[in-house]
Amino acid sequence: MLNDEVSILFTPMKVLTSVYNFFRPRIIGMIVAFLFLAVILVSVFFTSWPSVEQIPQNVADQSNIEGIGVLIFTDFVVPFEILSIVLLSSLMGAIYMAKGDGNQ
Amino acid sequence: MDLMLLAPELTLAVTGLAVLLIGLFLPVGAKKMLGYLASLGILVALALTVSSLGTEATMFNDTLSIDALSQFFKIVFLVVALLFAIASIKYTEGNSHTEEFFSLGVFATIGMMFVASANDIMVLFIAFELASLATYALAGFEKSNQKSLEAAMKYFMIGSLSAALLLFGISFIYGMTGTTSIPAIAAGAGNLVTNPIGLVAVVLLVAGFGFKIALVPFHMWAPDTYQGSPSVVSSLLAAGSKKMGIVAAFKVFIVALIALQAEWQMVFAILAVLTMTYGNVVALSQTSVKRMLAYSSLAQAGYITMAFVVLTPMALGGGILYALSHGFMKAGAFIATAAVVYMVLSENRDVEDPDHLDNFKGLGKRMPVTALSMTIFVFALAGIPLTAGYMSKFVLFSSTIQAGFVWLAVIAILNSALSLYYYARVVKYMYFIPTDAGKVSEPLPYTIALVIAVIGVLAIGFWSEPFVYWAMEAAKVLIPGGM
Amino acid sequence: MIPVELYIGLAAIIFSIGLYGFMTQRSGIRMLMCVELMLNSANLNLVAFSSYNADLTGQVFALYSIALAACEAAIGFAILMAIFRMKDTINLDTFNVLRW
Amino acid sequence: MAIGDLAFLIPLLPALAFVLTFFLGKKLPNGGAIIPIAAITISFVISLLITMNLLQNPEEVINQSYSWFAILNIGVLVDPLAAVMLTMVSLVSLLIHIYSVGYMSHDRSQSRYFAETALFTASMLGLALSDNILQLFICWELVGVCSYLLIGFWYEKPSASSAAKKAFLTTRVGDVMFLAGIVILFSDLFRIFNGTIPDGVYILRFDEIFTHIPEIAAMNANILGMEVSHITIITLLFFGGAIGKSGQFPLHVWLPDAMEGPTTVSALIHAATMVTAGVYLVARTFPMFMAAPSSLLVVAYLGAFTAIFAATMGIVMNDLKRVLAYSTISQLGYMMLGLGVGAAIGAEAVGISIFHLINHAFFKALLFLCAGSVIHAVGTHDMRQLGGVAKVMPITAVTMIIAAFSLAGFGIPDTIFGFSGFFSKDPIIESAYLFGSSSGMWIPYLLSITAALLTSLYIFRLVFMTFFGKPRTDYGGHESPASMTVPLSILALLALVAGALTRTTFYEFVSETFVNDFVQMDIPALADIGGYHLASHAGHEPMLILWMPLIVAVAGLLVSYLIYGLKVVNMDSLVSRNNPVYKLLYNRYYQNAIYTDFLSVKVIYEGFAFAGHAIDRGFDWTVNWISDLMIESGEALRQFQTGVIQTYATAVIAGVGLLIVLIKVVMEVI
């Protein structure tokens, strides 16, 4: 009898507590993320984006691989080359950091 | 297109690869020569850059541009890298991974140099990432030391967050202008001004670059990372990588997004005041010298940021000159700290805080050259006359007043007066507080690096004319109109 | 034709989810996943703009940034491995010797 | 080769001596004292020759400028003002160096001492012969750094290192104002030239600045609703720098603490080098002050206030050196007052002020060196433990008394009889009277004449307590060696006769400063810019005014004799008499007479002094409070840095979000 009363009293409390425990460490993160999202979304929807009338539909060949390939080796060859150094150095850094036992 | 203009970068790339490959075949004892090799490569690159001074060209379909600004910053980066490499010779002694250390350092320098000469946001972003990725591993180089690892982790996490913010911002710029080329963005920025997304993009970009420059509130990784990383790496981060953020911001904001001037001027005004005040006030109560230097470099970043607010050619010249001076001063101060840390650790391996202020007691007697150079660096950072710090502050502050930003100059001058307190404390510990410990021999590589930095600091202080002129030339690239 | 705002809005939502996760997760691996989420939402933006502007630059940029994301993941996991080896955990919020 | 071509050697030789002594000093006898002494001797000879030459040919101003970079230069300017400064600084510094050989002979780090004092002298000499304000500022900062090193010379003592820090930080407040003044001046001049500066024109040179005074005066800034001329702002900021360096109220707090260094350093700081820099700065830029009457008013009032304020502090101190320290502050107040009354008497103000500066340098150096001699011999600076020192140290006592008479200003008006202090202080008080009669503002005069009374009171109190009467403790002691007494005698001679001999020539000579071909200043015209007129000159003050300074000086002497001299003498005679009735009678009578006198005087001046002391403590406390506040807010702010990576990320993202909102709102509002 007493037990029932207690459980009736405390079940909503338990729920609330668990909700509270879920939110407490996350609440600041949530607020900040929502603030950020709201700011971005408002700005996005109040912006008139420049866009072409109709997305070009090349029925014969849907692929733009060729265009990208040409660009990579003409206009944007410098970033491509820098990327090679990036890959090398991150490879080196990753292997060094992941290897066991520092000094041996 | 003259490929010789790319020679410094190519030299460095070859040096980095050569260090890596040769290191594979050397026994641990002989790996010392890798440091010499890397220093030599950087020196050659420096010579090549200096020899091509004054040329102007664009290369590779306008994705790279060589002009006074990029040359100036390339030289800043190379000088810092040189100091870093020389000082690291002693630091890496006896380490079996010397080759990784030096080639990562050299690759990071390449990244910084490409940022300086980028004329396309894509190049700029990827080079920016190159400099970041290479230094992540450097910051965690002592991977069995928890502090170093923690420094690397924080640097990496906040770094990748900033990279994401930066890329997100760039995507908006691209969306509104339909191009990634910096001059073309400047031409088509009209859309950005009239739409709210322009402001969002500006703030996202400020956050991305502010991470590198360490502006409040994007600075929080900086004190931890500078304190935890090996001191020589801190010198590269504080003196080199920070300047990369500044030159990137110069290019993106002043050249590409000049149409949004009103917005980002205000952002930078707020951040400059916050950054210099926060940095100076928090530095007052630090007991770790590296952490103190980290906060002081926040403050210095705040002063440099004033150039964005004032935006006259003279202020920009002052900011650019400050970047050079700060390179010498901060790199020197960190290397001096590195020498002390080395000394402390070689006496006792298990010291908790080798860079604690207490270890600087009586340094004037124990390590006279290091102590004297440290004194010069901190006085230069405080802006005592006849040093580089004073000259750059003078040019920057007087241009600020001249442009009518008296309130900003007052805040900056008050701040720089405040900063003297914690700098003088280091000097007090070094010269006024005696210690029982005896004199120790100072490692030669550290001493050489310190002497180079001292010469740089004093040269800019005494014989400022060429440097000021040179910085003004670089500033003209940003604002071609002149006065 | 779907308005471009929807793509950008989607990217913004994904980005914010990434941010939320980055701020609240304790595990290093989850934080890295959130970083990937953010980078990819930016890629989504780039590709969307690229096709709506009829300009391939954005797609090239997206390709490059995917490569960069891979590099970042590599270094990030390597650092996490080093942390795991030292502390037997990858909960990053306990990792705060350096502060104040 | 003319002697003027060697002018650049004057600061360079001591600087060189600094380097040599620093590196070689340890290996030489006496810490290498011979190097700076030789260097400063040569500097002194060169300065003296230049001064002689200038005296005969006043138009031969030495002026050499070399381009430093862009529109700034380094240069040498020796006009009469600089020449007398150089001669005085090098002479006093030379004597102090010679004296230090004996004084510092027991110290372990002699070579460091001599190296630092050489640098100190070099920077002061460099300051005096700068021909542009930037170079002056650089030397000014160097002087500050050297004083930091020297005050903290005995760094083992915590009080010394905290005094050094206090000196550095307090003067730094002034330096910041000075720098701000230079920066504003620079940007104003830049604007006047419209940004295009012809080759060979260095805009921060004094002549260039003075030429443009009218334009600068025409610029106005709106501060709190008031239109304030730029020249007023600049001069007030310069004066702010001078307040810090010259220990004027309220930035005087560092000067008494600066006693922690060796006594010779105090002598150097108080007499020749550091504190005079502030007065020199105001004198150097005097034409600018002429065009800014409100700044001059501030200078006059603050100077007069400092003079009396510090004098009240002087009468309650029991530490030999502290009395002298407050006396320096008080005398510097007189110098500032002398400059401040320029609104009434024009360029002559510089003459009388600098004349007092020079004479003060001689007798204050003498006072300090005598005090040092006493301290060296007896090992204490508490006056209550001394007494009767004259018997053991006759030379010191005689020189000290000469210095005291000079400081108190004994002399007979309108004759050549008098100590040098009289001939320099008297004109300042007279000018203050003139200032009062022409403008109706009598406060500076009243303050200055009261301060003269107090000056005489505290210095004779010191003399009576220290040198006469019976020893209160068993201190031993002996006369100092010749290397110490010879400089004392030379300085005593100067304190005795220098004033009388050089008075008239000096004023004429220094007034040449502003009318030669380097700067052709029309002082009355400057006054017109400031919107006021000079008073017609002096000579017909009432007789009483002329005699007033002497009267108060004698009064001060008598009072202190009654209190501190006679009391002791009577106690002596009391003991010697054996007649109990007479003893009782005499004793009662004596006690009555003295105690009523004593109490009334004591109440008056202790009241004064207590107020002064309270204000002094107040400022001390404020200085400490601000630094504590800063450090504590640093402690609080650093708590943000939690070390948890998620917090950092939150800060970054919240920063982005808030910045966007904030800027958006601000843009909408604007």
mmCIF file with all atom_site columns, N, CA and C in Angstrom, chain D residues 81 85 124 127-128 132-133 136-137 140 174-175 177-179 182 206 210 234-246 274-289 336 339 354 357 514:
data_model
loop_
_atom_site.group_PDB
_atom_site.id
_atom_site.type_symbol
_atom_site.label_atom_id
_atom_site.label_alt_id
_atom_site.label_comp_id
_atom_site.label_asym_id
_atom_site.label_entity_id
_atom_site.label_seq_id
_atom_site.pdbx_PDB_ins_code
_atom_site.Cartn_x
_atom_site.Cartn_y
_atom_site.Cartn_z
_atom_site.occupancy
_atom_site.B_iso_or_equiv
_atom_site.pdbx_formal_charge
_atom_site.auth_seq_id
_atom_site.auth_comp_id
_atom_site.auth_asym_id
_atom_site.auth_atom_id
_atom_site.pdbx_PDB_model_num
ATOM 1   N N  . LEU D 1 81  ? 71.002 75.421 -22.970 1.00 0.00 ? 81  LEU D N  1
ATOM 2   C CA . LEU D 1 81  ? 70.273 74.585 -22.021 1.00 0.00 ? 81  LEU D CA 1
ATOM 3   C C  . LEU D 1 81  ? 70.916 73.208 -21.889 1.00 0.00 ? 81  LEU D C  1
ATOM 4   N N  . MET D 1 85  ? 73.255 71.449 -18.725 1.00 0.00 ? 85  MET D N  1
ATOM 5   C CA . MET D 1 85  ? 72.839 70.135 -18.239 1.00 0.00 ? 85  MET D CA 1
ATOM 6   C C  . MET D 1 85  ? 73.998 69.153 -18.331 1.00 0.00 ? 85  MET D C  1
ATOM 7   N N  . MET D 1 124 ? 71.605 59.412 -19.396 1.00 0.00 ? 124 MET D N  1
ATOM 8   C CA . MET D 1 124 ? 71.184 60.762 -19.017 1.00 0.00 ? 124 MET D CA 1
ATOM 9   C C  . MET D 1 124 ? 71.850 61.798 -19.913 1.00 0.00 ? 124 MET D C  1
ATOM 10  N N  . LEU D 1 127 ? 70.186 61.772 -23.128 1.00 0.00 ? 127 LEU D N  1
ATOM 11  C CA . LEU D 1 127 ? 68.893 62.457 -23.045 1.00 0.00 ? 127 LEU D CA 1
ATOM 12  C C  . LEU D 1 127 ? 69.083 63.960 -23.191 1.00 0.00 ? 127 LEU D C  1
ATOM 13  N N  . ALA D 1 128 ? 70.136 64.469 -22.532 1.00 0.00 ? 128 ALA D N  1
ATOM 14  C CA . ALA D 1 128 ? 70.311 65.923 -22.528 1.00 0.00 ? 128 ALA D CA 1
ATOM 15  C C  . ALA D 1 128 ? 70.680 66.447 -23.909 1.00 0.00 ? 128 ALA D C  1
ATOM 16  N N  . ASN D 1 132 ? 65.951 65.423 -30.960 1.00 0.00 ? 132 ASN D N  1
ATOM 17  C CA . ASN D 1 132 ? 64.570 65.141 -31.337 1.00 0.00 ? 132 ASN D CA 1
ATOM 18  C C  . ASN D 1 132 ? 63.897 64.393 -30.202 1.00 0.00 ? 132 ASN D C  1
ATOM 19  N N  . ILE D 1 133 ? 62.589 64.438 -30.210 1.00 0.00 ? 133 ILE D N  1
ATOM 20  C CA . ILE D 1 133 ? 61.870 63.973 -29.031 1.00 0.00 ? 133 ILE D CA 1
ATOM 21  C C  . ILE D 1 133 ? 61.884 62.454 -28.932 1.00 0.00 ? 133 ILE D C  1
ATOM 22  N N  . LEU D 1 136 ? 65.094 61.431 -27.355 1.00 0.00 ? 136 LEU D N  1
ATOM 23  C CA . LEU D 1 136 ? 64.974 61.770 -25.945 1.00 0.00 ? 136 LEU D CA 1
ATOM 24  C C  . LEU D 1 136 ? 64.176 60.699 -25.218 1.00 0.00 ? 136 LEU D C  1
ATOM 25  N N  . PHE D 1 137 ? 63.110 60.241 -25.853 1.00 0.00 ? 137 PHE D N  1
ATOM 26  C CA . PHE D 1 137 ? 62.289 59.218 -25.210 1.00 0.00 ? 137 PHE D CA 1
ATOM 27  C C  . PHE D 1 137 ? 63.059 57.913 -25.044 1.00 0.00 ? 137 PHE D C  1
ATOM 28  N N  . TRP D 1 140 ? 65.298 58.284 -22.259 1.00 0.00 ? 140 TRP D N  1
ATOM 29  C CA . TRP D 1 140 ? 64.401 58.376 -21.099 1.00 0.00 ? 140 TRP D CA 1
ATOM 30  C C  . TRP D 1 140 ? 64.070 56.976 -20.590 1.00 0.00 ? 140 TRP D C  1
ATOM 31  N N  . GLY D 1 174 ? 54.034 57.283 -16.071 1.00 0.00 ? 174 GLY D N  1
ATOM 32  C CA . GLY D 1 174 ? 54.381 58.538 -16.717 1.00 0.00 ? 174 GLY D CA 1
ATOM 33  C C  . GLY D 1 174 ? 54.890 58.325 -18.125 1.00 0.00 ? 174 GLY D C  1
ATOM 34  N N  . ASP D 1 175 ? 55.715 57.295 -18.295 1.00 0.00 ? 175 ASP D N  1
ATOM 35  C CA . ASP D 1 175 ? 56.289 57.040 -19.623 1.00 0.00 ? 175 ASP D CA 1
ATOM 36  C C  . ASP D 1 175 ? 55.203 56.795 -20.645 1.00 0.00 ? 175 ASP D C  1
ATOM 37  N N  . MET D 1 177 ? 52.240 58.007 -20.653 1.00 0.00 ? 177 MET D N  1
ATOM 38  C CA . MET D 1 177 ? 51.635 59.275 -21.037 1.00 0.00 ? 177 MET D CA 1
ATOM 39  C C  . MET D 1 177 ? 52.552 60.028 -21.992 1.00 0.00 ? 177 MET D C  1
ATOM 40  N N  . PHE D 1 178 ? 53.834 60.015 -21.668 1.00 0.00 ? 178 PHE D N  1
ATOM 41  C CA . PHE D 1 178 ? 54.805 60.692 -22.529 1.00 0.00 ? 178 PHE D CA 1
ATOM 42  C C  . PHE D 1 178 ? 54.745 60.105 -23.938 1.00 0.00 ? 178 PHE D C  1
ATOM 43  N N  . LEU D 1 179 ? 54.750 58.781 -24.009 1.00 0.00 ? 179 LEU D N  1
ATOM 44  C CA . LEU D 1 179 ? 54.695 58.133 -25.319 1.00 0.00 ? 179 LEU D CA 1
ATOM 45  C C  . LEU D 1 179 ? 53.422 58.515 -26.059 1.00 0.00 ? 179 LEU D C  1
ATOM 46  N N  . ILE D 1 182 ? 53.887 61.836 -27.528 1.00 0.00 ? 182 ILE D N  1
ATOM 47  C CA . ILE D 1 182 ? 54.727 61.814 -28.728 1.00 0.00 ? 182 ILE D CA 1
ATOM 48  C C  . ILE D 1 182 ? 53.925 61.305 -29.913 1.00 0.00 ? 182 ILE D C  1
ATOM 49  N N  . PHE D 1 206 ? 63.290 69.094 -32.527 1.00 0.00 ? 206 PHE D N  1
ATOM 50  C CA . PHE D 1 206 ? 62.679 70.142 -31.717 1.00 0.00 ? 206 PHE D CA 1
ATOM 51  C C  . PHE D 1 206 ? 62.381 71.394 -32.534 1.00 0.00 ? 206 PHE D C  1
ATOM 52  N N  . PHE D 1 210 ? 58.782 73.103 -32.903 1.00 0.00 ? 210 PHE D N  1
ATOM 53  C CA . PHE D 1 210 ? 58.509 74.467 -32.447 1.00 0.00 ? 210 PHE D CA 1
ATOM 54  C C  . PHE D 1 210 ? 57.972 75.327 -33.582 1.00 0.00 ? 210 PHE D C  1
ATOM 55  N N  . ILE D 1 234 ? 48.925 67.569 -25.677 1.00 0.00 ? 234 ILE D N  1
ATOM 56  C CA . ILE D 1 234 ? 50.280 67.042 -25.820 1.00 0.00 ? 234 ILE D CA 1
ATOM 57  C C  . ILE D 1 234 ? 51.140 67.477 -24.632 1.00 0.00 ? 234 ILE D C  1
ATOM 58  N N  . THR D 1 235 ? 51.061 68.772 -24.302 1.00 0.00 ? 235 THR D N  1
ATOM 59  C CA . THR D 1 235 ? 51.925 69.229 -23.214 1.00 0.00 ? 235 THR D CA 1
ATOM 60  C C  . THR D 1 235 ? 51.521 68.596 -21.891 1.00 0.00 ? 235 THR D C  1
ATOM 61  N N  . LEU D 1 236 ? 50.218 68.396 -21.693 1.00 0.00 ? 236 LEU D N  1
ATOM 62  C CA . LEU D 1 236 ? 49.811 67.752 -20.439 1.00 0.00 ? 236 LEU D CA 1
ATOM 63  C C  . LEU D 1 236 ? 50.334 66.323 -20.384 1.00 0.00 ? 236 LEU D C  1
ATOM 64  N N  . LEU D 1 237 ? 50.316 65.643 -21.529 1.00 0.00 ? 237 LEU D N  1
ATOM 65  C CA . LEU D 1 237 ? 50.831 64.273 -21.543 1.00 0.00 ? 237 LEU D CA 1
ATOM 66  C C  . LEU D 1 237 ? 52.339 64.277 -21.278 1.00 0.00 ? 237 LEU D C  1
ATOM 67  N N  . PHE D 1 238 ? 53.043 65.237 -21.890 1.00 0.00 ? 238 PHE D N  1
ATOM 68  C CA . PHE D 1 238 ? 54.482 65.349 -21.615 1.00 0.00 ? 238 PHE D CA 1
ATOM 69  C C  . PHE D 1 238 ? 54.704 65.580 -20.125 1.00 0.00 ? 238 PHE D C  1
ATOM 70  N N  . PHE D 1 239 ? 53.891 66.488 -19.576 1.00 0.00 ? 239 PHE D N  1
ATOM 71  C CA . PHE D 1 239 ? 54.048 66.785 -18.159 1.00 0.00 ? 239 PHE D CA 1
ATOM 72  C C  . PHE D 1 239 ? 53.746 65.541 -17.330 1.00 0.00 ? 239 PHE D C  1
ATOM 73  N N  . GLY D 1 240 ? 52.804 64.715 -17.822 1.00 0.00 ? 240 GLY D N  1
ATOM 74  C CA . GLY D 1 240 ? 52.540 63.439 -17.151 1.00 0.00 ? 240 GLY D CA 1
ATOM 75  C C  . GLY D 1 240 ? 53.800 62.599 -17.073 1.00 0.00 ? 240 GLY D C  1
ATOM 76  N N  . GLY D 1 241 ? 54.551 62.560 -18.188 1.00 0.00 ? 241 GLY D N  1
ATOM 77  C CA . GLY D 1 241 ? 55.821 61.843 -18.168 1.00 0.00 ? 241 GLY D CA 1
ATOM 78  C C  . GLY D 1 241 ? 56.758 62.446 -17.142 1.00 0.00 ? 241 GLY D C  1
ATOM 79  N N  . ALA D 1 242 ? 56.800 63.774 -17.117 1.00 0.00 ? 242 ALA D N  1
ATOM 80  C CA . ALA D 1 242 ? 57.694 64.450 -16.175 1.00 0.00 ? 242 ALA D CA 1
ATOM 81  C C  . ALA D 1 242 ? 57.282 64.187 -14.736 1.00 0.00 ? 242 ALA D C  1
ATOM 82  N N  . ILE D 1 243 ? 55.981 64.104 -14.490 1.00 0.00 ? 243 ILE D N  1
ATOM 83  C CA . ILE D 1 243 ? 55.495 63.805 -13.137 1.00 0.00 ? 243 ILE D CA 1
ATOM 84  C C  . ILE D 1 243 ? 56.056 62.470 -12.665 1.00 0.00 ? 243 ILE D C  1
ATOM 85  N N  . GLY D 1 244 ? 55.994 61.475 -13.580 1.00 0.00 ? 244 GLY D N  1
ATOM 86  C CA . GLY D 1 244 ? 56.500 60.158 -13.210 1.00 0.00 ? 244 GLY D CA 1
ATOM 87  C C  . GLY D 1 244 ? 57.993 60.197 -12.926 1.00 0.00 ? 244 GLY D C  1
ATOM 88  N N  . LYS D 1 245 ? 58.739 60.775 -13.862 1.00 0.00 ? 245 LYS D N  1
ATOM 89  C CA . LYS D 1 245 ? 60.196 60.724 -13.709 1.00 0.00 ? 245 LYS D CA 1
ATOM 90  C C  . LYS D 1 245 ? 60.665 61.614 -12.575 1.00 0.00 ? 245 LYS D C  1
ATOM 91  N N  . SER D 1 246 ? 60.048 62.799 -12.451 1.00 0.00 ? 246 SER D N  1
ATOM 92  C CA . SER D 1 246 ? 60.534 63.752 -11.452 1.00 0.00 ? 246 SER D CA 1
ATOM 93  C C  . SER D 1 246 ? 59.833 63.605 -10.117 1.00 0.00 ? 246 SER D C  1
ATOM 94  N N  . MET D 1 274 ? 68.240 60.874 -12.881 1.00 0.00 ? 274 MET D N  1
ATOM 95  C CA . MET D 1 274 ? 66.865 60.501 -13.193 1.00 0.00 ? 274 MET D CA 1
ATOM 96  C C  . MET D 1 274 ? 65.841 61.617 -12.983 1.00 0.00 ? 274 MET D C  1
ATOM 97  N N  . VAL D 1 275 ? 65.760 62.149 -11.772 1.00 0.00 ? 275 VAL D N  1
ATOM 98  C CA . VAL D 1 275 ? 64.634 63.033 -11.487 1.00 0.00 ? 275 VAL D CA 1
ATOM 99  C C  . VAL D 1 275 ? 64.705 64.346 -12.257 1.00 0.00 ? 275 VAL D C  1
ATOM 100 N N  . THR D 1 276 ? 65.921 64.761 -12.603 1.00 0.00 ? 276 THR D N  1
ATOM 101 C CA . THR D 1 276 ? 66.004 66.026 -13.329 1.00 0.00 ? 276 THR D CA 1
ATOM 102 C C  . THR D 1 276 ? 65.507 65.873 -14.757 1.00 0.00 ? 276 THR D C  1
ATOM 103 N N  . ALA D 1 277 ? 65.407 64.624 -15.219 1.00 0.00 ? 277 ALA D N  1
ATOM 104 C CA . ALA D 1 277 ? 64.971 64.408 -16.601 1.00 0.00 ? 277 ALA D CA 1
ATOM 105 C C  . ALA D 1 277 ? 63.598 65.016 -16.848 1.00 0.00 ? 277 ALA D C  1
ATOM 106 N N  . GLY D 1 278 ? 62.726 64.887 -15.852 1.00 0.00 ? 278 GLY D N  1
ATOM 107 C CA . GLY D 1 278 ? 61.379 65.419 -16.035 1.00 0.00 ? 278 GLY D CA 1
ATOM 108 C C  . GLY D 1 278 ? 61.395 66.929 -16.191 1.00 0.00 ? 278 GLY D C  1
ATOM 109 N N  . VAL D 1 279 ? 62.151 67.605 -15.312 1.00 0.00 ? 279 VAL D N  1
ATOM 110 C CA . VAL D 1 279 ? 62.245 69.062 -15.389 1.00 0.00 ? 279 VAL D CA 1
ATOM 111 C C  . VAL D 1 279 ? 62.864 69.455 -16.731 1.00 0.00 ? 279 VAL D C  1
ATOM 112 N N  . TYR D 1 280 ? 63.894 68.707 -17.104 1.00 0.00 ? 280 TYR D N  1
ATOM 113 C CA . TYR D 1 280 ? 64.561 69.012 -18.367 1.00 0.00 ? 280 TYR D CA 1
ATOM 114 C C  . TYR D 1 280 ? 63.583 68.878 -19.530 1.00 0.00 ? 280 TYR D C  1
ATOM 115 N N  . LEU D 1 281 ? 62.762 67.861 -19.486 1.00 0.00 ? 281 LEU D N  1
ATOM 116 C CA . LEU D 1 281 ? 61.802 67.668 -20.581 1.00 0.00 ? 281 LEU D CA 1
ATOM 117 C C  . LEU D 1 281 ? 60.884 68.878 -20.707 1.00 0.00 ? 281 LEU D C  1
ATOM 118 N N  . VAL D 1 282 ? 60.362 69.338 -19.560 1.00 0.00 ? 282 VAL D N  1
ATOM 119 C CA . VAL D 1 282 ? 59.466 70.491 -19.618 1.00 0.00 ? 282 VAL D CA 1
ATOM 120 C C  . VAL D 1 282 ? 60.233 71.721 -20.110 1.00 0.00 ? 282 VAL D C  1
ATOM 121 N N  . ALA D 1 283 ? 61.477 71.885 -19.644 1.00 0.00 ? 283 ALA D N  1
ATOM 122 C CA . ALA D 1 283 ? 62.265 73.034 -20.077 1.00 0.00 ? 283 ALA D CA 1
ATOM 123 C C  . ALA D 1 283 ? 62.547 72.962 -21.574 1.00 0.00 ? 283 ALA D C  1
ATOM 124 N N  . ARG D 1 284 ? 62.860 71.761 -22.021 1.00 0.00 ? 284 ARG D N  1
ATOM 125 C CA . ARG D 1 284 ? 63.206 71.567 -23.421 1.00 0.00 ? 284 ARG D CA 1
ATOM 126 C C  . ARG D 1 284 ? 62.022 71.925 -24.334 1.00 0.00 ? 284 ARG D C  1
ATOM 127 N N  . THR D 1 285 ? 60.842 71.477 -23.914 1.00 0.00 ? 285 THR D N  1
ATOM 128 C CA . THR D 1 285 ? 59.672 71.733 -24.756 1.00 0.00 ? 285 THR D CA 1
ATOM 129 C C  . THR D 1 285 ? 58.924 72.963 -24.272 1.00 0.00 ? 285 THR D C  1
ATOM 130 N N  . PHE D 1 286 ? 59.634 73.868 -23.586 1.00 0.00 ? 286 PHE D N  1
ATOM 131 C CA . PHE D 1 286 ? 58.968 75.001 -22.975 1.00 0.00 ? 286 PHE D CA 1
ATOM 132 C C  . PHE D 1 286 ? 58.152 75.845 -23.959 1.00 0.00 ? 286 PHE D C  1
ATOM 133 N N  . PRO D 1 287 ? 58.658 76.081 -25.188 1.00 0.00 ? 287 PRO D N  1
ATOM 134 C CA . PRO D 1 287 ? 57.843 76.859 -26.122 1.00 0.00 ? 287 PRO D CA 1
ATOM 135 C C  . PRO D 1 287 ? 56.451 76.268 -26.320 1.00 0.00 ? 287 PRO D C  1
ATOM 136 N N  . MET D 1 288 ? 56.371 74.943 -26.308 1.00 0.00 ? 288 MET D N  1
ATOM 137 C CA . MET D 1 288 ? 55.048 74.333 -26.457 1.00 0.00 ? 288 MET D CA 1
ATOM 138 C C  . MET D 1 288 ? 54.175 74.641 -25.253 1.00 0.00 ? 288 MET D C  1
ATOM 139 N N  . PHE D 1 289 ? 54.786 74.607 -24.068 1.00 0.00 ? 289 PHE D N  1
ATOM 140 C CA . PHE D 1 289 ? 54.017 74.927 -22.875 1.00 0.00 ? 289 PHE D CA 1
ATOM 141 C C  . PHE D 1 289 ? 53.570 76.376 -22.892 1.00 0.00 ? 289 PHE D C  1
ATOM 142 N N  . MET D 1 336 ? 59.471 72.810 -10.896 1.00 0.00 ? 336 MET D N  1
ATOM 143 C CA . MET D 1 336 ? 58.272 72.798 -11.725 1.00 0.00 ? 336 MET D CA 1
ATOM 144 C C  . MET D 1 336 ? 57.519 74.110 -11.581 1.00 0.00 ? 336 MET D C  1
ATOM 145 N N  . LEU D 1 339 ? 59.030 76.710 -13.648 1.00 0.00 ? 339 LEU D N  1
ATOM 146 C CA . LEU D 1 339 ? 58.634 76.623 -15.059 1.00 0.00 ? 339 LEU D CA 1
ATOM 147 C C  . LEU D 1 339 ? 57.194 77.074 -15.240 1.00 0.00 ? 339 LEU D C  1
ATOM 148 N N  . ILE D 1 354 ? 66.122 76.026 -14.322 1.00 0.00 ? 354 ILE D N  1
ATOM 149 C CA . ILE D 1 354 ? 67.305 75.201 -14.569 1.00 0.00 ? 354 ILE D CA 1
ATOM 150 C C  . ILE D 1 354 ? 68.437 75.600 -13.626 1.00 0.00 ? 354 ILE D C  1
ATOM 151 N N  . LEU D 1 357 ? 67.839 73.807 -10.683 1.00 0.00 ? 357 LEU D N  1
ATOM 152 C CA . LEU D 1 357 ? 68.151 72.391 -10.933 1.00 0.00 ? 357 LEU D CA 1
ATOM 153 C C  . LEU D 1 357 ? 69.644 72.144 -10.735 1.00 0.00 ? 357 LEU D C  1
ATOM 154 N N  . PHE D 1 514 ? 66.438 79.900 -26.643 1.00 0.00 ? 514 PHE D N  1
ATOM 155 C CA . PHE D 1 514 ? 65.256 79.985 -27.484 1.00 0.00 ? 514 PHE D CA 1
ATOM 156 C C  . PHE D 1 514 ? 65.321 81.088 -28.525 1.00 0.00 ? 514 PHE D C  1
#
